[in-house]
Structures are given as C-alpha cells and as structure tokens.
XYZ file of C-alpha atoms in Angstrom:
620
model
C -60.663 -48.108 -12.480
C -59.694 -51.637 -14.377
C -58.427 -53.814 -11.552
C -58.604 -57.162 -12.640
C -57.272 -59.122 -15.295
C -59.561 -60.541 -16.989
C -61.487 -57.177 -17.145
C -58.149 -55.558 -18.551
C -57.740 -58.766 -20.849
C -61.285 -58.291 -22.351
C -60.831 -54.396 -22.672
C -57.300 -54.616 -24.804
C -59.356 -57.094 -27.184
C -61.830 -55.033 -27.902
C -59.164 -51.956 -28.274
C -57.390 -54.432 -30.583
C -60.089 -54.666 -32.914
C -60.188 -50.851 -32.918
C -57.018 -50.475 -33.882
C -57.193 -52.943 -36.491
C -59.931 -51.063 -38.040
C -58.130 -47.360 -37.825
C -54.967 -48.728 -39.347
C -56.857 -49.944 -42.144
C -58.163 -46.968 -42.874
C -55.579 -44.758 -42.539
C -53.393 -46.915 -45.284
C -56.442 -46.590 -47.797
C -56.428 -43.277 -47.586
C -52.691 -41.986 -46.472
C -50.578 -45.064 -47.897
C -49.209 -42.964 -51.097
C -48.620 -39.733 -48.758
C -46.543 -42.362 -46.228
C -44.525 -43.809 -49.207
C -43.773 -39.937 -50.151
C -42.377 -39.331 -46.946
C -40.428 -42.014 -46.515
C -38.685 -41.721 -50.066
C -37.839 -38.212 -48.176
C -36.167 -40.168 -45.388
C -34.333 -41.779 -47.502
C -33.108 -39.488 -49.823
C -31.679 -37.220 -46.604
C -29.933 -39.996 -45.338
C -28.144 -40.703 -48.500
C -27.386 -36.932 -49.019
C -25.725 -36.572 -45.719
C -23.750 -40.036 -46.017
C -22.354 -39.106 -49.266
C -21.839 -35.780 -47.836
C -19.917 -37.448 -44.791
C -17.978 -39.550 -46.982
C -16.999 -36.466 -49.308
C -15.722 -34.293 -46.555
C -13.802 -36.759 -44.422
C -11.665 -37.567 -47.542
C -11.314 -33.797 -48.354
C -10.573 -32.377 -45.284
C -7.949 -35.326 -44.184
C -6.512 -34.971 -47.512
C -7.656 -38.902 -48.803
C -6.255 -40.259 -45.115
C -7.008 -43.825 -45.172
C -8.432 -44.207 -41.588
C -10.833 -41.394 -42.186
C -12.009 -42.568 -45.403
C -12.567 -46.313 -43.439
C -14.687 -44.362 -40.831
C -17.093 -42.708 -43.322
C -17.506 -46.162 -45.414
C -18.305 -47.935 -42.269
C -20.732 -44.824 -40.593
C -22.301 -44.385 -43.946
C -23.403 -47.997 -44.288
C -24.638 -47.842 -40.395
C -26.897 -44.894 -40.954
C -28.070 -46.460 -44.017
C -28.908 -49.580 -42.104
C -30.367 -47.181 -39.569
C -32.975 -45.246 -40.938
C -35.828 -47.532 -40.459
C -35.495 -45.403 -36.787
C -37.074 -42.683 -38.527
C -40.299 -44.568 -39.869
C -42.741 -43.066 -37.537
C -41.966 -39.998 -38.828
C -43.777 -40.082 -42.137
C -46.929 -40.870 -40.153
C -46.377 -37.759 -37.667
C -45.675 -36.174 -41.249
C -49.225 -36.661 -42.406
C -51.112 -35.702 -39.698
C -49.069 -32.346 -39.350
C -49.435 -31.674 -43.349
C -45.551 -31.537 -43.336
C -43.905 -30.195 -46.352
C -41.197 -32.736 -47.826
C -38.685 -30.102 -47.530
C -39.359 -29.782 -43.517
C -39.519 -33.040 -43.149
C -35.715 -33.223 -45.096
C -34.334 -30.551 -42.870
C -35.590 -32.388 -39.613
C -33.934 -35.829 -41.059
C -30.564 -34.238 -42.253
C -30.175 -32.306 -38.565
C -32.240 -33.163 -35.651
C -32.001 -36.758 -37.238
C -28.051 -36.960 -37.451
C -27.903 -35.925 -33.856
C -30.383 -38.561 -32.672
C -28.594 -41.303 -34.453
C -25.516 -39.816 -32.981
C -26.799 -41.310 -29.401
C -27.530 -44.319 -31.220
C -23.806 -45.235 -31.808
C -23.093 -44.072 -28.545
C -25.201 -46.148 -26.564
C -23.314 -49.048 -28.384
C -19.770 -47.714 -26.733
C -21.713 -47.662 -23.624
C -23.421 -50.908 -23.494
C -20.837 -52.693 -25.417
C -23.503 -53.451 -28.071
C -21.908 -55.553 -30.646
C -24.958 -56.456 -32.425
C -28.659 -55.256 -32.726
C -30.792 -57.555 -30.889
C -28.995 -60.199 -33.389
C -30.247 -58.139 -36.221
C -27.516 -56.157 -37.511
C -23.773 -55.786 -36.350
C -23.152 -52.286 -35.182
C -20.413 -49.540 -36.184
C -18.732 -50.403 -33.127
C -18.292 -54.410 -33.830
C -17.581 -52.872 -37.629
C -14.212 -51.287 -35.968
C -13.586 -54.208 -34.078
C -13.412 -56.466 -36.716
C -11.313 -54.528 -39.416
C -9.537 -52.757 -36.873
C -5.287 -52.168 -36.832
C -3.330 -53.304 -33.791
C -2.910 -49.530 -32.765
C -6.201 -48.780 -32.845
C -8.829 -48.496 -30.235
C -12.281 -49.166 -31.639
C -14.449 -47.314 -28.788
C -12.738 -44.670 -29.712
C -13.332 -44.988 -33.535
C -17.339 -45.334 -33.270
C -16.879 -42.065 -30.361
C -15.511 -39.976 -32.652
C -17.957 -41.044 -35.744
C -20.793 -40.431 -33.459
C -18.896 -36.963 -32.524
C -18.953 -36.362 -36.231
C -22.332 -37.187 -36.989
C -23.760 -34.892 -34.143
C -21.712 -32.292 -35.271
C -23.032 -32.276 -38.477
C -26.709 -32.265 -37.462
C -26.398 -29.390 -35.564
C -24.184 -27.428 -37.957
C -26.766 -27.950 -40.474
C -29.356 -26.456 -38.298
C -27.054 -23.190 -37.079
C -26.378 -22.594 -40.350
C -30.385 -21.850 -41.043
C -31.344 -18.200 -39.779
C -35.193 -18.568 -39.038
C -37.491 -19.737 -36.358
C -38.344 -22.539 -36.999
C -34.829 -23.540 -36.931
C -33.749 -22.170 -33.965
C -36.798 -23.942 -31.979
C -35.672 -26.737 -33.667
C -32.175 -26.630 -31.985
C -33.467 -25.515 -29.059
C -36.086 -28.472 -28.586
C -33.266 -31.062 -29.751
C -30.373 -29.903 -27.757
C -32.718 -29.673 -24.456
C -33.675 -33.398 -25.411
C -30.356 -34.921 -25.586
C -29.243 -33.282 -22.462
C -32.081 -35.082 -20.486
C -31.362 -38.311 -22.619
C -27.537 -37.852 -21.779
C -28.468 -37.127 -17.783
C -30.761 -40.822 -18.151
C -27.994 -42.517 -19.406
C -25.865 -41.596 -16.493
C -28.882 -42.413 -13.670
C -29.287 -45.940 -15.885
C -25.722 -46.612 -13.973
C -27.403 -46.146 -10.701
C -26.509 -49.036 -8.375
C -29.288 -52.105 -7.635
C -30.099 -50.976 -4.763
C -31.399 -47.783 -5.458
C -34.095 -49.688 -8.410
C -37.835 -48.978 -7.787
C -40.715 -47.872 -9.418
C -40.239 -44.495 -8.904
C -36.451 -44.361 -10.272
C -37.755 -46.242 -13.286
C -40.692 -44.177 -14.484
C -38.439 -41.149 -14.377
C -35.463 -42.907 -16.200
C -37.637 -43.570 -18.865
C -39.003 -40.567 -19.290
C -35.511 -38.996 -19.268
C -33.042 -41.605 -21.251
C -35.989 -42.742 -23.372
C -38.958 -40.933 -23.879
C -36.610 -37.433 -24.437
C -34.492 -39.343 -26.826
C -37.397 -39.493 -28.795
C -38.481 -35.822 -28.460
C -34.966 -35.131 -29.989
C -35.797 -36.801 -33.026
C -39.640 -35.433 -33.078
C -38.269 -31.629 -32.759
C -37.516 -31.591 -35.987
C -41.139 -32.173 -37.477
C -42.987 -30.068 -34.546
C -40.238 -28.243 -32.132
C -43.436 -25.977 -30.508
C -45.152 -29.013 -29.916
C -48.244 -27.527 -31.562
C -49.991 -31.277 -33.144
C -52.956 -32.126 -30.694
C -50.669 -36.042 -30.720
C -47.424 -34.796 -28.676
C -49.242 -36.102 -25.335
C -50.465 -39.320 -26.759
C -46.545 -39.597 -28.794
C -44.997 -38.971 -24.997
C -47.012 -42.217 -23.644
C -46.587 -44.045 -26.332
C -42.527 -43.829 -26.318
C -42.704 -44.859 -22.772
C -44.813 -47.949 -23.259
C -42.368 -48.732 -26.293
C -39.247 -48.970 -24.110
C -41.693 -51.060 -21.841
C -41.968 -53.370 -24.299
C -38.093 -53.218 -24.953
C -37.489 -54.149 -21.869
C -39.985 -57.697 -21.950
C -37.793 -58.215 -24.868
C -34.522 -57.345 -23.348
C -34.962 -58.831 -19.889
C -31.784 -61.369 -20.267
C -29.808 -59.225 -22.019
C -30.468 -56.581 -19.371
C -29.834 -59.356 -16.983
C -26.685 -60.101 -18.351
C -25.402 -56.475 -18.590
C -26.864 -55.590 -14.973
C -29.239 -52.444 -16.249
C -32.407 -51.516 -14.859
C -35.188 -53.320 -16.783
C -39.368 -53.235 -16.009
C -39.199 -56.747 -14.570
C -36.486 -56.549 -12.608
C -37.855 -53.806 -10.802
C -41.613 -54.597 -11.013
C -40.324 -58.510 -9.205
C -38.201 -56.643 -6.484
C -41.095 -54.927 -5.600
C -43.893 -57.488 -5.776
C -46.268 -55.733 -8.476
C -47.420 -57.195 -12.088
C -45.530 -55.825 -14.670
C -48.215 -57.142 -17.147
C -50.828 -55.435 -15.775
C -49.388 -52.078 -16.019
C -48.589 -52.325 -19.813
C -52.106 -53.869 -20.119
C -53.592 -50.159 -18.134
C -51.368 -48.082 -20.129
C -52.647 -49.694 -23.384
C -56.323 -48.987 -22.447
C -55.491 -45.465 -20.961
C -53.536 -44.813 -24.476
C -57.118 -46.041 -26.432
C -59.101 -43.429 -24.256
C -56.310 -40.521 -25.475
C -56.563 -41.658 -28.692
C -60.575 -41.751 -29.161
C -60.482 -37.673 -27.973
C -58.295 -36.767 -30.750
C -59.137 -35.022 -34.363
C -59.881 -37.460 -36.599
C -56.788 -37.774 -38.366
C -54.457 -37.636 -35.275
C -56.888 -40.527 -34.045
C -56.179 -42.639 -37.007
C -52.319 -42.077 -36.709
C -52.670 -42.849 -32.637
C -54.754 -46.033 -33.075
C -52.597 -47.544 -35.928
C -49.404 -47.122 -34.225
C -51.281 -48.729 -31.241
C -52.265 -51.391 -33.307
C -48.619 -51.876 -34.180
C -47.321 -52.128 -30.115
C -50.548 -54.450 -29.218
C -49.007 -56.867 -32.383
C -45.474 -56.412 -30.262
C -47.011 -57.456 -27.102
C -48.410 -60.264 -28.435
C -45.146 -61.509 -29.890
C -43.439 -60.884 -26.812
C -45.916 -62.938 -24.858
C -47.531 -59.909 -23.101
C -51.335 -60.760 -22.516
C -50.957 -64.367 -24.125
C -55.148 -64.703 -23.486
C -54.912 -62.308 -26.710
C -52.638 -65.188 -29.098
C -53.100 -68.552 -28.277
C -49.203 -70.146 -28.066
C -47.573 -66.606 -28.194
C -45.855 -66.754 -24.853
C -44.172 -69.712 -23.356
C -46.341 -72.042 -20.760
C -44.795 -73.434 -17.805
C -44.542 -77.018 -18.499
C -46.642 -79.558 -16.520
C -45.714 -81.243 -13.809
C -45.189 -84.662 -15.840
C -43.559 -83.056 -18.957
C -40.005 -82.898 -19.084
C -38.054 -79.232 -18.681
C -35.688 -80.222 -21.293
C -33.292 -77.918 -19.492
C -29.588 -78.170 -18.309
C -27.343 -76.976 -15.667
C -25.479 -75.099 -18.652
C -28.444 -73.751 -19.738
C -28.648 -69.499 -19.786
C -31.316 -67.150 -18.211
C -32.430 -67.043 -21.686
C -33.591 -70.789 -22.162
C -34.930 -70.537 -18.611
C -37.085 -67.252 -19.470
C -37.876 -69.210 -23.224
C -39.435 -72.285 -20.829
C -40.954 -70.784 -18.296
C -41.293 -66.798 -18.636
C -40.043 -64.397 -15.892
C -42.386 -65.647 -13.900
C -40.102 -68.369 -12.631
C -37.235 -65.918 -11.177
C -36.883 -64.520 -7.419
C -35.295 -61.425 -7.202
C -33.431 -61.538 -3.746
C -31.401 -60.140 -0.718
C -28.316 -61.601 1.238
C -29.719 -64.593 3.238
C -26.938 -64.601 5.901
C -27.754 -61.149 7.159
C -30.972 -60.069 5.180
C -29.107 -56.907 4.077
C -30.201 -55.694 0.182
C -27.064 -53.223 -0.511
C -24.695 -55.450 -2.691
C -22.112 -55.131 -5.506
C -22.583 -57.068 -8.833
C -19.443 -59.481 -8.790
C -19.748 -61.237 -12.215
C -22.309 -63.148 -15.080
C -22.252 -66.402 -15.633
C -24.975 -68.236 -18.474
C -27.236 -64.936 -18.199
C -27.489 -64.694 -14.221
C -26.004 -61.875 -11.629
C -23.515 -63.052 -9.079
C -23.467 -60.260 -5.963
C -21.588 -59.769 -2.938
C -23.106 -58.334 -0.001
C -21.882 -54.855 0.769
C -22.268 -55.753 4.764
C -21.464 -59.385 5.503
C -19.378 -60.245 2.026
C -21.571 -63.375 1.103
C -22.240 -63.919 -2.497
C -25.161 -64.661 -4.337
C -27.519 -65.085 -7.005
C -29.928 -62.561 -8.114
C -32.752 -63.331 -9.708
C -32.211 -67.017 -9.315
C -34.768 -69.586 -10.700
C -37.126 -70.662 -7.736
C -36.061 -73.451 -5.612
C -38.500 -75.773 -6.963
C -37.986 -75.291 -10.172
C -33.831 -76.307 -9.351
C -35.145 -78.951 -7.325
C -36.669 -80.338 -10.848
C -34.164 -80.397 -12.952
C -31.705 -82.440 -10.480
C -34.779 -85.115 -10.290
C -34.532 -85.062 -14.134
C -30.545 -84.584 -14.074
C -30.384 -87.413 -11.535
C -29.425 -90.458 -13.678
C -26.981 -88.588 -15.579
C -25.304 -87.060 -12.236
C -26.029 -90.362 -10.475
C -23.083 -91.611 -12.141
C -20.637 -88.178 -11.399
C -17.254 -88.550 -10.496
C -17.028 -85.515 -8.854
C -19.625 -87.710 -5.925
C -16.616 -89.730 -5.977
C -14.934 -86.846 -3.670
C -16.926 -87.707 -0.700
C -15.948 -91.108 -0.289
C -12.508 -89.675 0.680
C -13.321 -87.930 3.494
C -16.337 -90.394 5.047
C -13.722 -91.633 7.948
C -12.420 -88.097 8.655
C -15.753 -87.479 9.106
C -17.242 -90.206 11.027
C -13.959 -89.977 13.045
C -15.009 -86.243 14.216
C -18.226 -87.271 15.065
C -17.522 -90.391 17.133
C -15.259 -87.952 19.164
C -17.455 -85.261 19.763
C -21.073 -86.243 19.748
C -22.856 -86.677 22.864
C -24.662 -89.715 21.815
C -25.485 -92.078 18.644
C -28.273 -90.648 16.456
C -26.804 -89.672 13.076
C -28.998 -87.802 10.528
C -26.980 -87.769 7.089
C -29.029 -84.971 5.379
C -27.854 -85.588 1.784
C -26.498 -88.529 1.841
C -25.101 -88.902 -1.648
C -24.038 -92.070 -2.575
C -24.078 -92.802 1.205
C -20.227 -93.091 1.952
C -21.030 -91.416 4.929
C -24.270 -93.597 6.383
C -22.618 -97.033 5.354
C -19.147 -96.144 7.458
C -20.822 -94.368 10.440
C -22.695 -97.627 11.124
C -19.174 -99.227 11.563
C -18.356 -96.114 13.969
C -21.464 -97.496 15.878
C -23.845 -94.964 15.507
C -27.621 -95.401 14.679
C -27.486 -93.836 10.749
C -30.608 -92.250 9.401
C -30.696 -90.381 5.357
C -32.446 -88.073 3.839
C -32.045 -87.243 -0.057
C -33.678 -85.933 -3.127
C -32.029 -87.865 -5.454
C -34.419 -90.891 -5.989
C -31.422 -92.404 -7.812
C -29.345 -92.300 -4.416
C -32.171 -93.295 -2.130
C -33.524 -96.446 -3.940
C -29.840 -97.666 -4.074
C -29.594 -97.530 -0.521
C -33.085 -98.486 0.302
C -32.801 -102.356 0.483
C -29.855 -101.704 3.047
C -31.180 -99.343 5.341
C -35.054 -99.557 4.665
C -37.357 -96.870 6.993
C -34.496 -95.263 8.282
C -33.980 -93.476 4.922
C -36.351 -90.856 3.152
C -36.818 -89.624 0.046
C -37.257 -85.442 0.070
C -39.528 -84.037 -1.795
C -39.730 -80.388 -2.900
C -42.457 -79.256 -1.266
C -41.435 -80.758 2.180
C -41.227 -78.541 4.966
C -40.200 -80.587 8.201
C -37.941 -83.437 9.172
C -39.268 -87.036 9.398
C -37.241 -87.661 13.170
C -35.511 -85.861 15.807
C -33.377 -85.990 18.511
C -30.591 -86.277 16.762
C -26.785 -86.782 18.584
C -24.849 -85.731 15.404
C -25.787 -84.238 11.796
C -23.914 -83.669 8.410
C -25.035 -81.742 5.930
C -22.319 -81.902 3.024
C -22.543 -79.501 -0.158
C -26.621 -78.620 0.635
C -26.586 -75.593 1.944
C -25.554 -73.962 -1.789
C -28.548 -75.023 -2.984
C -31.112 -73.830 -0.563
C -32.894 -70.587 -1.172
C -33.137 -69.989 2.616
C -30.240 -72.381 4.036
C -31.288 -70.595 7.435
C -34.872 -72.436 7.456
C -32.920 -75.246 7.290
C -30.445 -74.833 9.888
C -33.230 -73.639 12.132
C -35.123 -77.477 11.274
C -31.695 -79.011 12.348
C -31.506 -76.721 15.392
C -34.820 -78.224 16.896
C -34.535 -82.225 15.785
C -30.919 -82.099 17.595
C -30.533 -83.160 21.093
C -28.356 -80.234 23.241
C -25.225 -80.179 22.321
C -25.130 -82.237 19.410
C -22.543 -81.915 16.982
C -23.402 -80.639 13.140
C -20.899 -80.912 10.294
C -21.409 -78.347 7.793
C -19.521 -78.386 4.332
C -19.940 -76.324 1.056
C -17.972 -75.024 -1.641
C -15.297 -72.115 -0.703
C -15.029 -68.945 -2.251
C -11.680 -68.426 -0.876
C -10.565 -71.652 -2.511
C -7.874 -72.033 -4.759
C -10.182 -73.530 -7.159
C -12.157 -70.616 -7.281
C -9.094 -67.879 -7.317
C -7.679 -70.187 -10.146
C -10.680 -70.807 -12.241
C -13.229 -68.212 -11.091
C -16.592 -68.291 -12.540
C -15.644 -71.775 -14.906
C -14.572 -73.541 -11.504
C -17.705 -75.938 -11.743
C -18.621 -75.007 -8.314
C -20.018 -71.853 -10.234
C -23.460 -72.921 -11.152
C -25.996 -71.034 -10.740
C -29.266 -72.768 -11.653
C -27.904 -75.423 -8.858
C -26.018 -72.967 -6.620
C -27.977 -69.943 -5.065
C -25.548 -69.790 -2.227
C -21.807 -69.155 -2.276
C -19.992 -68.639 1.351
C -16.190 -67.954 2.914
C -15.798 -69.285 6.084
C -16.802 -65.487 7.260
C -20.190 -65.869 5.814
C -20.903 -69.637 6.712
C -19.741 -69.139 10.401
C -22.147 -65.513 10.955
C -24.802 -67.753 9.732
C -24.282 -70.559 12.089
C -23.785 -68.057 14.683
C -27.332 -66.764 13.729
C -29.189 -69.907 13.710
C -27.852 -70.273 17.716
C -25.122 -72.429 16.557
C -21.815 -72.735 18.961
C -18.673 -73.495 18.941
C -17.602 -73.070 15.712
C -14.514 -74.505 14.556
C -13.072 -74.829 10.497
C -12.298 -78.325 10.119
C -9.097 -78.831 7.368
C -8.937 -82.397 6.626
C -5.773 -84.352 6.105
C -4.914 -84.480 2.024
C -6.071 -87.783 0.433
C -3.095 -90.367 0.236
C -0.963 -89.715 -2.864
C -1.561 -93.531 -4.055
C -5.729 -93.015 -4.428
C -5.681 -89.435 -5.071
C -6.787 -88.381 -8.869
C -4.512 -87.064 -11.333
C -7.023 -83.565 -11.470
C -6.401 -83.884 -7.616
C -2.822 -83.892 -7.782
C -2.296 -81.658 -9.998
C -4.575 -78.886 -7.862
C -2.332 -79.770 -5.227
C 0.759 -78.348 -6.783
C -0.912 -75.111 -7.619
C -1.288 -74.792 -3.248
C -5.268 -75.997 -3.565
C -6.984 -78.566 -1.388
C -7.970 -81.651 -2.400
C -11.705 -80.602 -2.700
C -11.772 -76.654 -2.444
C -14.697 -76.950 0.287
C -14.974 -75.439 3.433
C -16.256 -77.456 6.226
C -17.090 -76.506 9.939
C -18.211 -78.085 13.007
C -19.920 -76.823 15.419
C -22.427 -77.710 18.397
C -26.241 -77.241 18.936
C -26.430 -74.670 21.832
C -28.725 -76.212 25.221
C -30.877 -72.861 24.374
C-alpha cells in the first residue's frame, strides 16, 4: 500500500504521463466520432427547448409569464449542455447509435438538468462558480413585484422533469423502460443526499461523507448515464462510479469557501475535523483509478485514462499535488514577506494566501463541548453558538499565529485607532477597583495598549509591569518603564514574572485560541487572592443587538472568541477563579464623551458595549 507522499507524488507523475499518452490517442483515432456525438447533444437540446417554448405558449394560450419562463429555461439549458460532454466519450466506447444517444439526451437528460435548477433554489445559487448567472438569478432580476422567483425556477425545473420522463413513458420497449427505471431510482437517492447534505455539523465525518457522495453525487450522475447504458452492461460503469466521486472531490477543493460560507459539508472541512490529509486521499484514489483503468478493454482504457488525464489537469489547477506544477497552488509566505492581508479580508483571500492548510476547525473552548448551532457568516467564516454553554465562536478560524501576524503588520495603522482611545476612559475606574481590593502592589497589565492603565496605576502606588504584542505600543512605553515591560511574541508560552497582587487583561481574551491556557498562566503567577480584571466585548450588548455582525467587534480573523457574561463567568469559574462579580462602570462625563458615544447612549447602550468582571485568584 502507497503510504507516503512522496511515493504517491512520484506514482501520479508517472500516471500523468500515461494519461497524456491515452488521450492522445484516443482523439487521433475517435475525435470525428466525438464531434458526431456531440452535434447529437446539441441538436436534442435545441429540439426540446423549442419544443418547451412551443407548448408553454400553446397550452397557456400566449400567457405572458409562461412564455418569459420558457425564454429564460430555454437559454439555461442551452447554456447547460456542456453537462452532457462526457457522454459522447461513453458514446464511443459503447458503439452508441446517434438516435440512442438523442433519446437518452431529450429524457433521462431533461430530468438530470431538472436537479440542476433545483439545487440552485436550494443553495441559493445565483451564479455558476462566477461563470454563468443561473435561471434562478434570471427570475430575480426581471421579476414583477408579485412574483416569487424560487417559485418560478421550481416550477421550470417541475416542467423540465416532467417532460423527460413523459418522453420516455411514451416509448413502449425495453430499453426504455430500464431507462426509467435506472433514472428514477437515481434521482431518488440524489434527492435522499440532498436532504442528509442538511445534516447538522456535528454529525460530519468521514463516514457520513463518503456515503453523501455516493448518494447526492455519484447517483446524480447515474441518472444522466441511464440513458446511454441503463443495464450497466459497458466493462467502464465501475471505473465511471469512482471517477464521479473523485470529481465532486475535486469540487469541493474548489468550493471550500463557498461551502464555508453556505455551511455544507465539504472534503476539507471534514478531513481537518478529523485530523487526516485530504490530499493524500485524492492522490490514492487517482492511482487506484490508473490500476482500474490499465485492466480494461482497450478502448474503455483509452476513454478511462483520458478522462483521468482531464481530473489530474483539475488537480493541478486547484493546487492539489503542487510537486506536479511548479506555482499552481498558493505557498505560505515566508516569515519576512509581507501577508498583504486585512482584517476585512474573506476566507477566500486567506485560503488564496495560504491554502486550507492555515484553518483550525474547532469546539467550544469554555466547556469543550462540539454540538453547536451555526449563528451567522461574516467575510467567508462560520460564527456558532454552543448548544450547551451558549458561547459563540469561530469555526474554522485562521490559526492563532497566523492572527498574531497580521496585527504585527496591522500595528502602525491600528497604532493610531481611535477606538484605543476607549480605554483611557475607564483607566481610574479601573485602577480605583484594584487599589480597593488587591491584597498587595504587583500589577501585571497584560495588554497594555497604549498604557492608560500602567501610567495611572503607578499614581495609585502600585509596582506596574506590561506585557504586549504590539511592538508599536511597547517601544512607546519602553523609555518610561524600561525591564518592567515585555514585548510578546507568538510563539511564547509562559510569563516573564509572578507573584502578582492584581492583573488586567482588557479586550485579550477574544483573541486567544485557548483563552483558558491563559487564564490558567495568570492563575499560577498570582499571589492568593489576588484580584484579576477581565474585560471583552459583549454579546448581549446593545452594540451588538443594534448592529449585529457589522458591529466592529465582529471580526473574525482578530476575534476567535465571543462571550455573555454567562460564558465569561463558567470560564473563570473553570480556571479556579472566585468571586466573580460584573463590574458596570459609571458612563463617561457628557463633556469628554464622543459624539458616536452619545449617540449609543440614547439608543440604551453603554459607553463601550464590553463586559468586564472581577474576580479573585482562589488560595487553591
């Protein structure tokens, strides 16, 4: 068995080369014979438009919003025929007659295209992969006030299927009732797949996804194919039945945001959730496909290596195996070369940069539970709520490091932010709290900003230590508070002192991929007792009820983390934290407040839409 990757690199070359060489020949000596065939295709599609067209005026008697749906259905199904150009290779290696292969377009073919335009209703496909618009955006573009266009591009894909079957019950033979039979048994298992592809996160793994695709995918296929060979008698069904399942493998390389975006069940998703290579399984099916297709007939070999061919050259393109095309996949940038990303930027320039490689598919970090239920999308990625504590999340998120990057590259632009300007207001509030409660005077301000907090608690009397990863923010404070500052680093694992009386840790904990190693860190450099000051966005904010995903608080390639005081205190409470009390600070005085700040405050906000807590370090 092909283990490694290398070997399985090395193998797919030399397969490629094969390929090459059996697609060649199969053009020199079938390439009339396909152009036949596919002047067949053609001509059935056109027959059954027109035919469409003909009878939607004459049975509505000229009604103007049936005549609109045949225009627009005809010119989809026009568009939409280039779904059928495998078939003219099938065609040659089962010595097809034109007429069969006519029949099997006009019938078998309407209903598979029929699936087509549903799938659009269902996914809410406005556009093929940015190629084409589909029948459903047609409707919603030229649509009347009173109509509905899902239910426009239903009932043309009603119509459509309708017709393909009525084509084939009105033929009294075998070969045309197999035909039926075959094709109506295959869009019942592609109908049942399109229900399980609604199956909830949770229940995504390997096993749920190899039968999917055999049901919504490689069946939808076998509806199309019944028409050509409905007894399955060509020595290339098995090879045809592998080969439709490594297509919608590659689909789904090529889909990953979108399927992101949409939450649906895609290869990568799945493959990262569960800690196995994705790449190395297309790579094994490849190679196992060039082993079927060397024990076939001659002819059928030809026809099995070419089309191949044709998925290694879509591999390639998507990246897949890069070893095999120098530059076809994108290469994490080095460590010294700029990301040339943004905090605005989507799952899709992040997957363009780096590959998938670079996100974490991940479970609720307050109480480690994995049930969840999606919430909303925002630039590409998932937000989730826990289904047992109610946190929210991000899933797949970029990796920490990776976020930690682009705020190093971010930092003189957000250097100057006058959102930092927020935490100036509340430094005496703060320090105030503090003074009062702490047991002693060792402060640790773990990201200290702009150091409101550091340069007032001195003043309160306490001995102030920083830490931040803004280099930015550290060598402007540097010259004032020298050793007792440092400068984090993303790889850094421990703290630089301990014994700490008091602790803040103001809008951090969003950011952390595991804010519980962090808390546990803070638990052990604190002195019994000690008093930490936790603050990070609220999800039960006005802000966010008002402005939901756009509040800017919403970001997920800075924020992994989003918690209600629920959420933030059960997480406290698990890191052996005591005492835990919400802390509402007094509004900012009317005279230095900002207009945006004022203006939240008639709408019933607070002045920051944060939660903060205190609570003590337990003498455990």
């Amino acid at each position: 068995m092909i283990v490694g990757r290398e070997e399985i690199v090395r193998e797919i070359a030399c397969l490629r080369s094969q390929c090459e060489e059996a697609g060649c020949e199969f053009r020199n000596r079938h390439g009339d014979d396909i152009e036949r065939y596919r002047a067949v295709v053609t001509r059935a599609v056109q027959d059954y438009t027109e035919y469409l067209q003909s009878e939607l005026v004459r049975l509505s008697g000229g009604n103007s919003v049936c005549k609109d749906l045949g225009v627009k259905t005809a010119s989809y199904l026009d568009w939409l025929q280039w779904t059928f150009w495998d078939l003219p290779y099938f065609a040659v290696a089962l010595s097809l007659p034109e007429d069969r292969l006519y029949q099997a377009v006009r019938s078998c073919g309407m209903a598979y295209l029929s699936l087509r335009i549903f799938d659009d209703v269902i996914d809410r496909h406005f556009s093929y992969k940015g190629r084409q618009g589909t029948l459903l955006a047609m409707f919603e573009k030229d649509r009347l006030t009173h109509q509905r266009p899902e239910g426009l591009t239903i009932l043309a894909g009603l119509l459509v299927c309708f017709d393909g079957f009525s084509h084939l019950a009105g033929q009294d033979d075998p070969v045309s009732r197999a035909m039926l039979r075959e094709s109506l048994d295959a869009l019942r298992s592609t109908t049942i797949g399109a229900v399980m592809e609604l199956s909830p996160r949770e229940g995504w793994d390997l096993g749920y996804y190899e039968r999917l695709v055999q049901l919504k995918n490689v069946a939808f296929w076998r509806a199309l194919y019944s028409g050509i060979d409905p007894e399955r008698r060509s020595p290339l069904y098995g090879f045809l039945e592998r080969y439709y399942a490594l297509a919608q493998k590659l689909n789904d390389v090529l889909d990953f945001s979108e399927d992101e975006r949409l939450g649906q069940p895609n290869l990568l998703t799945i493959h990262s959730a569960a800690g196995s290579d994705a790449e190395a399984e297309i790579g094994r099916d490849f190679l196992e496909m060039g082993r079927m297709a060397e024990d076939l007939p001659d002819l059928e070999r030809l026809v099995a290596l070419g089309k191949l061919g044709e998925s290694l050259e879509e591999a390639a393109r998507l990246g897949v195996f890069v070893e095999l095309r120098a530059g076809a996949a994108p290469t994490p940038p080095a460590p010294d070369e700029p990301l040339g990303l943004d905090w605005y930027s989507t799952l899709e320039d992040v997957v363009a940069r780096f590959g998938t490689g670079v996100l974490v598919e991940t479970r609720c970090m307050v109480c480690e539970a994995s049930a969840r239920k999606r919430l909303f999308e925002k630039q590409g990625f998932t937000y989730h709520r826990c289904q047992d504590c109610g946190h929210v999340y991000v899933s797949p998120r970029i990796e920490g490091a990776v976020s930690a990057r682009m705020g190093i590259e971010l930092d003189t632009r957000d250097f100057h932010s006058k959102l930092l300007e927020v935490q100036k207001f509340y430094a005496g509030p703060i320090c105030h709290i503090l003074r009062a409660r702490a047991p002693g005077p060792r402060l640790l301000d773990l990201g200290f900003g702009r150091g409101y907090v550091l340069q007032l608690a001195k003043s309160y009397g306490f001995e102030v230590y920083g830490m931040e990863s803004s280099p930015q923010q550290y060598e402007s404070l540097y010259e004032k508070f020298g050793d007792h500052l440092h400068l984090v680093k993303p790889n850094d694992s421990g703290l630089p002192w301990s014994g700490f009386d008091a602790v803040v840790i103001s809008h951090v904990l969003e950011h952390l991929e595991r804010p519980q190693d962090l808390l546990g860190r803070l638990f052990h450099a604190m002195n019994p007792d000690g008093v930490l000051y936790v603050a990070v966005p609220d999800m039960e904010s006005v802000q966010f009820q008002l402005f939901g995903k756009k509040w800017d608080a919403i970001s997920p390639l800075a924020h992994f983390q989003y918690f209600s005081e629920k959420t933030l205190a059960r997480l406290l409470r698990e890191c052996l934290f005591t005492d835990i009390e919400r802390i509402d600070h007094e509004p900012v005085r009317e005279e230095i407040a900002p207009r945006w700040m004022r203006l939240l405050r008639h709408l019933g906000a607070t002045d920051a839409g944060e939660l903060a807590m205190v609570c003590r370090r337990s003498a455990v």
